[in-house]
Amino acid sequence: MASRRTTHDVAIVAMGCTPFRDHWNSSADDLLVDAVQECVGSLTDVTLDDVDAFWVGTQGSGLSGQTLARPLRLVGKPVTRVENYCATGSEAFRNAAFAVASGAYDMVMATGVEKLKDSSYSGLSAVFPPADGTDVDWTAPAGFSLLAPAYQAAYGIDEREMRAAMTKVAVKNHANGARNDRAQFRRAVTAETVERSPRIAGQLGVMDCSGVSDGAAAAILVRAEDAHRYTDRPVYLRGMSFVAGSGAGLAADGYDFTSFPEVVTAAREAYEQAGVTDPAAQISLAEVHDCFTPTEVVLMEDLGFSARGRAWRDILDGRYDPDGALPVNTDGGLKSFGHPIGATGLRMMFECFTQLRGEAGPRQVPDARLAVAQNLGGQPGSCVAFVAVLGNER
């Protein structure tokens, strides 16, 4: 089995992203239009007529390609709706990238959207098909809360040390979000606020959990050789991989809750395509799926940024701070943006795109050359994972 680079390299030439908010007065249609207008409007002499094909990712805000075709008034265009748990936005991007790399189209657009705040649900919304009754019936906080005690037991750290690392993740990401006017939560928080927040599941309090928001994002992709026709600062897709787990982890005793094997595989394949042999040293910044604070701890090791059993210490030492060796979630992550399912993956791409073009303002990572976007869906033991490596040099 092999996961290879595409025959034609792919470049992102434009992106758009709405603020992630409680958009009570905007529909999913409105959010898509706003994201697409920002995306297309950043290019000169490009209109929607120039885009050959479209993808839209959403879990519950639409059922077909008309989710995008209708608000954009597209005529005679192929529009595909995709869904892949919380990696839905990344799935739209992945399919669009393959389409333009294959030579089938010259210019494509990937979009993602979700309206959660007026869905009548207090958390993420999903309609599951009938099952055989063997599914594990737990909430997302309950499932992800198992990461912390498993990590402690595996590496011999006590609850106080794990709590400190989890708290640092929340404090860091909210501080980053406070500098981002697109974030849902734009206020720094103290360690005391995090640790005294109401308990949700296991060691997780409210401030260990990402929020619920509405949002949309969009990207225009072309083949790399054509990129400079549209912009003098394209961002290149250096490698990407997607893995869907079998779900066997939830059906067997002894599952290792200190790792997401789907992430490990996806990262290895994306790095191989990108020529990355030492991600801890070669990657300039990363956007990762910090749905819960212990998730980010585990992901630092699955992505090869920290050695096994060292992520908690590296986090406390500031390695992933904005001025650290490898800044993580410079835009604020899910902790500051919330998680509109169809848009999150593309929101991560948007931050990488902005950083690699040197346009991140007060959040700018100096000399950023390679960025990782990592998107996770599902739950420990049964998840899907996407990893992409983006760069500003071909």
Short mmCIF file of C-alpha atoms in Angstrom, two decimals:
data_model
loop_
_atom_site.label_atom_id
_atom_site.label_comp_id
_atom_site.label_asym_id
_atom_site.label_seq_id
_atom_site.Cartn_x
_atom_site.Cartn_y
_atom_site.Cartn_z
CA MET A 1 0.00 0.00 0.00
CA ALA A 2 1.29 3.47 -0.87
CA SER A 3 0.22 7.07 -0.43
CA ARG A 4 2.02 9.15 -3.03
CA ARG A 5 2.28 12.78 -3.99
CA THR A 6 -0.09 13.78 -6.74
CA THR A 7 1.21 13.86 -10.31
CA HIS A 8 0.66 17.60 -10.46
CA ASP A 9 1.53 19.79 -7.47
CA VAL A 10 -1.28 21.93 -6.09
CA ALA A 11 -1.30 25.50 -4.83
CA ILE A 12 -3.76 27.57 -2.83
CA VAL A 13 -4.06 31.02 -4.38
CA ALA A 14 -6.86 32.51 -2.29
CA MET A 15 -8.82 31.88 0.89
CA GLY A 16 -11.66 33.42 2.86
CA CYS A 17 -12.94 32.79 6.37
CA THR A 18 -15.81 34.33 8.29
CA PRO A 19 -15.51 35.20 11.95
CA PHE A 20 -16.62 32.18 13.99
CA ARG A 21 -19.43 33.49 16.18
CA ASP A 22 -22.96 33.08 17.42
CA HIS A 23 -24.33 34.13 14.02
CA TRP A 24 -27.99 34.32 15.03
CA ASN A 25 -28.77 36.73 12.20
CA SER A 26 -26.94 34.84 9.44
CA SER A 27 -27.92 31.61 7.74
CA ALA A 28 -25.58 28.95 6.40
CA ASP A 29 -26.19 30.51 2.98
CA ASP A 30 -25.08 33.91 4.28
CA LEU A 31 -21.91 32.51 5.81
CA LEU A 32 -20.96 30.67 2.62
CA VAL A 33 -21.50 33.78 0.54
CA ASP A 34 -19.34 35.85 2.92
CA ALA A 35 -16.47 33.34 2.89
CA VAL A 36 -16.58 32.88 -0.88
CA GLN A 37 -16.77 36.62 -1.55
CA GLU A 38 -13.68 37.23 0.57
CA CYS A 39 -11.88 34.39 -1.17
CA VAL A 40 -12.71 35.41 -4.75
CA GLY A 41 -12.43 39.11 -3.95
CA SER A 42 -8.78 38.73 -2.97
CA LEU A 43 -7.89 37.90 -6.59
CA THR A 44 -7.81 40.26 -9.54
CA ASP A 45 -9.89 39.41 -12.61
CA VAL A 46 -11.21 36.13 -11.16
CA THR A 47 -14.92 35.43 -10.80
CA LEU A 48 -16.96 32.39 -9.90
CA ASP A 49 -17.32 31.71 -13.62
CA ASP A 50 -13.59 30.91 -13.69
CA VAL A 51 -13.97 28.16 -11.09
CA ASP A 52 -14.52 24.83 -12.82
CA ALA A 53 -15.81 22.75 -9.90
CA PHE A 54 -16.81 23.18 -6.26
CA TRP A 55 -16.86 21.14 -3.06
CA VAL A 56 -18.79 21.98 0.08
CA GLY A 57 -18.28 20.25 3.41
CA THR A 58 -21.04 20.21 6.02
CA GLN A 59 -22.32 17.70 8.52
CA GLY A 60 -25.79 19.07 9.09
CA SER A 61 -26.28 22.35 7.23
CA GLY A 62 -27.12 20.87 3.85
CA LEU A 63 -27.69 17.61 1.99
CA SER A 64 -26.33 18.03 -1.52
CA GLY A 65 -24.22 20.22 -3.77
CA GLN A 66 -27.12 22.64 -3.81
CA THR A 67 -26.00 23.67 -0.33
CA LEU A 68 -23.45 25.80 -2.18
CA ALA A 69 -24.94 26.09 -5.68
CA ARG A 70 -28.11 27.76 -4.41
CA PRO A 71 -26.63 30.68 -2.43
CA LEU A 72 -23.93 31.30 -5.05
CA ARG A 73 -26.42 31.01 -7.93
CA LEU A 74 -24.11 28.62 -9.75
CA VAL A 75 -25.31 27.46 -13.17
CA GLY A 76 -23.92 24.48 -15.02
CA LYS A 77 -21.21 23.75 -12.45
CA PRO A 78 -20.41 20.44 -10.70
CA VAL A 79 -20.84 20.91 -6.94
CA THR A 80 -20.19 18.05 -4.51
CA ARG A 81 -21.20 17.92 -0.87
CA VAL A 82 -18.95 15.84 1.42
CA GLU A 83 -19.00 14.80 5.08
CA ASN A 84 -16.36 13.06 7.19
CA TYR A 85 -17.11 13.76 10.86
CA CYS A 86 -15.19 16.72 12.26
CA ALA A 87 -12.70 16.46 9.38
CA THR A 88 -15.43 17.48 6.91
CA GLY A 89 -13.81 20.78 5.89
CA SER A 90 -10.52 19.01 5.28
CA GLU A 91 -12.36 16.41 3.20
CA ALA A 92 -13.70 19.16 0.93
CA PHE A 93 -10.16 20.45 0.52
CA ARG A 94 -8.72 16.98 -0.13
CA ASN A 95 -11.21 16.17 -2.87
CA ALA A 96 -10.78 19.54 -4.51
CA ALA A 97 -6.99 19.14 -4.46
CA PHE A 98 -7.16 15.71 -6.09
CA ALA A 99 -9.51 17.04 -8.77
CA VAL A 100 -7.22 19.84 -9.88
CA ALA A 101 -4.09 17.68 -9.53
CA SER A 102 -5.61 15.06 -11.83
CA GLY A 103 -5.90 17.58 -14.62
CA ALA A 104 -9.68 17.28 -14.76
CA TYR A 105 -10.07 20.95 -13.79
CA ASP A 106 -7.87 24.03 -13.90
CA MET A 107 -9.35 25.89 -10.93
CA VAL A 108 -11.47 24.50 -8.09
CA MET A 109 -12.97 25.73 -4.86
CA ALA A 110 -13.29 23.98 -1.49
CA THR A 111 -15.75 25.36 1.05
CA GLY A 112 -17.02 24.36 4.47
CA VAL A 113 -19.88 25.61 6.62
CA GLU A 114 -21.84 24.79 9.74
CA LYS A 115 -24.67 26.46 11.61
CA LEU A 116 -24.83 25.04 15.12
CA LYS A 117 -26.09 27.83 17.33
CA ASP A 118 -29.71 27.67 16.18
CA SER A 119 -29.84 23.91 15.61
CA SER A 120 -31.74 23.29 18.90
CA TYR A 121 -28.73 21.27 20.14
CA SER A 122 -26.46 22.39 22.97
CA GLY A 123 -23.42 20.74 21.35
CA LEU A 124 -22.43 19.29 18.00
CA SER A 125 -25.37 18.10 15.95
CA ALA A 126 -25.44 14.76 14.15
CA VAL A 127 -28.09 12.37 12.89
CA PHE A 128 -26.76 8.83 13.15
CA PRO A 129 -28.12 5.96 11.05
CA PRO A 130 -29.62 2.89 12.72
CA ALA A 131 -26.96 0.68 14.31
CA ASP A 132 -26.72 -2.83 15.72
CA GLY A 133 -26.68 -1.68 19.33
CA THR A 134 -22.98 -2.28 19.94
CA ASP A 135 -21.94 1.38 19.63
CA VAL A 136 -20.40 2.94 22.73
CA ASP A 137 -22.91 5.41 24.15
CA TRP A 138 -20.90 8.26 25.61
CA THR A 139 -20.42 11.96 25.08
CA ALA A 140 -17.40 13.50 23.42
CA PRO A 141 -16.09 14.95 26.73
CA ALA A 142 -16.42 11.52 28.34
CA GLY A 143 -14.49 9.80 25.57
CA PHE A 144 -11.69 12.33 25.38
CA SER A 145 -11.43 12.59 29.16
CA LEU A 146 -9.91 9.10 29.10
CA LEU A 147 -6.76 10.47 27.46
CA ALA A 148 -5.53 12.20 30.62
CA PRO A 149 -5.46 9.27 33.09
CA ALA A 150 -4.11 6.95 30.39
CA TYR A 151 -1.26 9.36 29.66
CA GLN A 152 -0.48 9.72 33.34
CA ALA A 153 -0.34 5.96 33.87
CA ALA A 154 1.75 5.32 30.75
CA TYR A 155 4.44 7.88 31.52
CA GLY A 156 4.43 8.03 35.30
CA ILE A 157 3.31 11.61 35.74
CA ASP A 158 0.92 12.60 38.48
CA GLU A 159 -2.46 14.28 38.13
CA ARG A 160 -1.08 17.65 39.20
CA GLU A 161 1.49 17.64 36.39
CA MET A 162 -1.08 16.55 33.81
CA ARG A 163 -3.46 19.21 35.04
CA ALA A 164 -0.77 21.86 34.63
CA ALA A 165 -0.09 20.80 31.02
CA MET A 166 -3.80 20.78 30.14
CA THR A 167 -4.23 24.19 31.76
CA LYS A 168 -1.29 25.56 29.77
CA VAL A 169 -2.93 24.41 26.52
CA ALA A 170 -6.12 26.30 27.36
CA VAL A 171 -4.32 29.44 28.55
CA LYS A 172 -2.06 29.49 25.47
CA ASN A 173 -4.82 29.00 22.95
CA HIS A 174 -7.11 31.58 24.50
CA ALA A 175 -4.23 34.07 24.61
CA ASN A 176 -3.68 33.44 20.89
CA GLY A 177 -7.39 33.86 20.19
CA ALA A 178 -7.43 37.16 22.04
CA ARG A 179 -5.22 38.52 19.24
CA ASN A 180 -7.48 37.28 16.45
CA ASP A 181 -10.56 39.27 15.48
CA ARG A 182 -12.08 36.24 13.74
CA ALA A 183 -12.14 34.16 16.93
CA GLN A 184 -15.31 33.47 18.90
CA PHE A 185 -13.67 33.99 22.29
CA ARG A 186 -11.29 36.96 22.32
CA ARG A 187 -10.31 37.10 25.95
CA ALA A 188 -7.24 35.66 27.65
CA VAL A 189 -7.94 33.40 30.62
CA THR A 190 -5.95 32.63 33.74
CA ALA A 191 -4.83 29.24 34.96
CA GLU A 192 -7.13 29.67 37.94
CA THR A 193 -10.12 30.26 35.65
CA VAL A 194 -9.38 27.07 33.74
CA GLU A 195 -8.84 24.91 36.80
CA ARG A 196 -11.86 26.20 38.71
CA SER A 197 -14.29 25.84 35.81
CA PRO A 198 -17.25 23.46 36.35
CA ARG A 199 -16.36 19.80 35.89
CA ILE A 200 -17.76 18.10 32.77
CA ALA A 201 -16.21 14.62 32.61
CA GLY A 202 -13.25 13.05 34.38
CA GLN A 203 -10.58 15.72 34.80
CA LEU A 204 -12.14 17.94 32.12
CA GLY A 205 -13.79 21.19 33.11
CA VAL A 206 -15.70 23.59 30.89
CA MET A 207 -12.48 25.42 30.03
CA ASP A 208 -10.88 22.19 28.81
CA CYS A 209 -13.54 21.89 26.10
CA SER A 210 -13.90 23.73 22.80
CA GLY A 211 -17.00 25.80 22.20
CA VAL A 212 -19.90 25.72 19.76
CA SER A 213 -20.06 28.31 16.98
CA ASP A 214 -21.14 29.08 13.42
CA GLY A 215 -18.74 29.74 10.55
CA ALA A 216 -17.62 29.15 6.98
CA ALA A 217 -14.37 29.13 5.02
CA ALA A 218 -13.30 28.77 1.38
CA ALA A 219 -10.18 28.13 -0.69
CA ILE A 220 -9.31 28.36 -4.40
CA LEU A 221 -6.83 25.77 -5.68
CA VAL A 222 -4.94 25.52 -8.97
CA ARG A 223 -2.02 23.50 -10.25
CA ALA A 224 1.26 24.81 -8.92
CA GLU A 225 2.61 25.74 -12.35
CA ASP A 226 -0.35 28.09 -12.81
CA ALA A 227 -0.29 29.69 -9.36
CA HIS A 228 1.69 32.82 -10.23
CA ARG A 229 -0.92 33.77 -12.80
CA TYR A 230 -3.16 34.63 -9.87
CA THR A 231 -0.95 35.66 -6.96
CA ASP A 232 2.68 36.37 -6.18
CA ARG A 233 2.36 34.54 -2.85
CA PRO A 234 0.82 31.11 -3.43
CA VAL A 235 0.89 28.47 -0.75
CA TYR A 236 1.78 24.99 -1.93
CA LEU A 237 0.33 21.68 -0.80
CA ARG A 238 3.46 19.66 -0.04
CA GLY A 239 1.73 16.54 1.23
CA MET A 240 -1.56 15.31 2.69
CA SER A 241 -3.13 12.12 3.94
CA PHE A 242 -6.44 10.99 5.33
CA VAL A 243 -7.10 7.84 7.37
CA ALA A 244 -10.43 6.42 8.52
CA GLY A 245 -10.13 4.12 11.50
CA SER A 246 -11.95 0.79 11.71
CA GLY A 247 -13.47 1.60 15.10
CA ALA A 248 -11.94 -1.54 16.58
CA GLY A 249 -10.47 0.43 19.45
CA LEU A 250 -13.89 0.75 21.04
CA ALA A 251 -14.59 -2.95 20.71
CA ALA A 252 -11.47 -4.31 22.39
CA ASP A 253 -10.01 -4.28 25.88
CA GLY A 254 -6.69 -2.59 26.40
CA TYR A 255 -7.01 0.22 23.85
CA ASP A 256 -4.13 2.69 24.15
CA PHE A 257 -5.67 6.07 24.90
CA THR A 258 -2.28 7.81 24.70
CA SER A 259 -2.31 7.93 20.90
CA PHE A 260 -4.53 8.29 17.85
CA PRO A 261 -3.11 5.69 15.44
CA GLU A 262 -5.02 7.27 12.56
CA VAL A 263 -3.15 10.54 13.15
CA VAL A 264 0.20 8.75 13.34
CA THR A 265 -0.40 7.07 9.97
CA ALA A 266 -1.74 10.20 8.27
CA ALA A 267 1.18 12.27 9.57
CA ARG A 268 3.76 9.72 8.41
CA GLU A 269 2.31 9.64 4.91
CA ALA A 270 1.99 13.43 4.64
CA TYR A 271 5.57 13.90 5.87
CA GLU A 272 6.89 11.35 3.38
CA GLN A 273 5.19 13.19 0.51
CA ALA A 274 6.53 16.53 1.75
CA GLY A 275 10.07 15.29 2.34
CA VAL A 276 9.84 16.04 6.05
CA THR A 277 12.15 13.77 8.02
CA ASP A 278 12.30 15.66 11.32
CA PRO A 279 8.97 17.42 11.93
CA ALA A 280 10.04 18.71 15.34
CA ALA A 281 12.79 20.73 13.63
CA GLN A 282 11.42 21.36 10.14
CA ILE A 283 7.83 22.49 10.80
CA SER A 284 7.44 26.22 11.48
CA LEU A 285 3.93 26.13 12.98
CA ALA A 286 0.95 23.83 13.33
CA GLU A 287 -2.82 24.05 13.59
CA VAL A 288 -4.13 21.01 15.46
CA HIS A 289 -7.51 19.72 16.58
CA ASP A 290 -7.63 20.91 20.20
CA CYS A 291 -11.22 19.81 20.80
CA PHE A 292 -10.19 19.12 24.41
CA THR A 293 -6.98 20.09 26.17
CA PRO A 294 -5.57 16.55 26.58
CA THR A 295 -6.11 16.01 22.85
CA GLU A 296 -3.49 18.63 22.07
CA VAL A 297 -1.08 16.98 24.51
CA VAL A 298 -1.39 13.62 22.75
CA LEU A 299 -1.27 15.16 19.27
CA MET A 300 2.12 16.75 19.94
CA GLU A 301 3.54 13.24 20.15
CA ASP A 302 1.47 11.68 17.36
CA LEU A 303 2.66 14.41 14.98
CA GLY A 304 6.29 13.87 15.97
CA PHE A 305 6.73 17.25 17.61
CA SER A 306 7.56 15.76 21.02
CA ALA A 307 9.06 12.44 22.03
CA ARG A 308 6.70 9.92 23.62
CA GLY A 309 6.00 10.89 27.21
CA ARG A 310 7.54 14.36 26.77
CA ALA A 311 4.74 16.50 25.36
CA TRP A 312 3.43 17.54 28.78
CA ARG A 313 6.89 18.82 29.72
CA ASP A 314 7.46 20.53 26.37
CA ILE A 315 4.10 22.29 26.74
CA LEU A 316 4.98 23.58 30.20
CA ASP A 317 8.42 24.66 28.96
CA GLY A 318 6.79 26.88 26.31
CA ARG A 319 7.89 24.95 23.22
CA TYR A 320 4.47 25.49 21.59
CA ASP A 321 3.96 29.08 22.70
CA PRO A 322 3.84 31.87 20.06
CA ASP A 323 7.52 32.61 20.73
CA GLY A 324 8.45 28.95 21.21
CA ALA A 325 10.35 26.65 18.89
CA LEU A 326 7.15 25.38 17.21
CA PRO A 327 4.09 27.59 17.73
CA VAL A 328 0.84 25.61 17.83
CA ASN A 329 -2.67 26.99 17.22
CA THR A 330 -1.46 30.51 16.62
CA ASP A 331 -4.99 31.60 15.69
CA GLY A 332 -6.49 30.31 18.94
CA GLY A 333 -7.54 26.85 17.78
CA LEU A 334 -10.88 25.24 18.52
CA LYS A 335 -10.61 26.56 22.07
CA SER A 336 -10.99 30.12 20.80
CA PHE A 337 -12.95 29.52 17.59
CA GLY A 338 -15.41 26.85 18.59
CA HIS A 339 -16.09 24.03 16.18
CA PRO A 340 -18.55 24.54 13.30
CA ILE A 341 -17.90 21.07 11.94
CA GLY A 342 -17.82 21.68 8.20
CA ALA A 343 -15.66 24.80 8.49
CA THR A 344 -13.00 23.87 11.04
CA GLY A 345 -10.57 22.08 8.71
CA LEU A 346 -10.56 24.97 6.26
CA ARG A 347 -10.22 27.46 9.13
CA MET A 348 -7.00 25.67 10.07
CA MET A 349 -5.85 25.93 6.45
CA PHE A 350 -6.72 29.63 6.49
CA GLU A 351 -4.37 30.30 9.41
CA CYS A 352 -1.56 28.31 7.77
CA PHE A 353 -2.17 30.18 4.50
CA THR A 354 -2.12 33.54 6.29
CA GLN A 355 1.05 32.71 8.23
CA LEU A 356 2.93 31.38 5.22
CA ARG A 357 2.11 34.56 3.30
CA GLY A 358 3.35 36.74 6.17
CA GLU A 359 -0.09 38.27 6.72
CA ALA A 360 -0.84 37.23 10.32
CA GLY A 361 -0.09 40.60 11.89
CA PRO A 362 0.60 40.36 15.65
CA ARG A 363 0.36 36.56 15.45
CA GLN A 364 2.98 36.25 12.70
CA VAL A 365 5.51 33.46 13.15
CA PRO A 366 8.91 34.73 11.95
CA ASP A 367 10.33 33.05 8.86
CA ALA A 368 7.44 30.60 8.53
CA ARG A 369 8.13 28.12 5.73
CA LEU A 370 6.28 24.88 6.50
CA ALA A 371 2.97 24.49 8.34
CA VAL A 372 0.95 21.47 9.43
CA ALA A 373 -2.86 21.37 9.51
CA GLN A 374 -4.21 18.40 11.47
CA ASN A 375 -7.94 17.70 11.69
CA LEU A 376 -9.53 14.92 13.76
CA GLY A 377 -13.05 13.48 13.76
CA GLY A 378 -14.87 10.89 15.80
CA GLN A 379 -13.57 9.78 19.20
CA PRO A 380 -10.64 7.91 20.73
CA GLY A 381 -10.72 4.35 19.45
CA SER A 382 -12.88 5.22 16.46
CA CYS A 383 -11.79 8.28 14.55
CA VAL A 384 -10.79 9.77 11.22
CA ALA A 385 -7.72 11.92 10.73
CA PHE A 386 -6.39 14.37 8.16
CA VAL A 387 -2.88 15.85 8.05
CA ALA A 388 -1.55 18.30 5.48
CA VAL A 389 1.83 19.95 5.07
CA LEU A 390 1.75 23.38 3.44
CA GLY A 391 4.70 25.51 2.35
CA ASN A 392 5.48 28.84 0.71
CA GLU A 393 8.20 27.34 -1.48
CA ARG A 394 7.53 24.88 -4.26
#
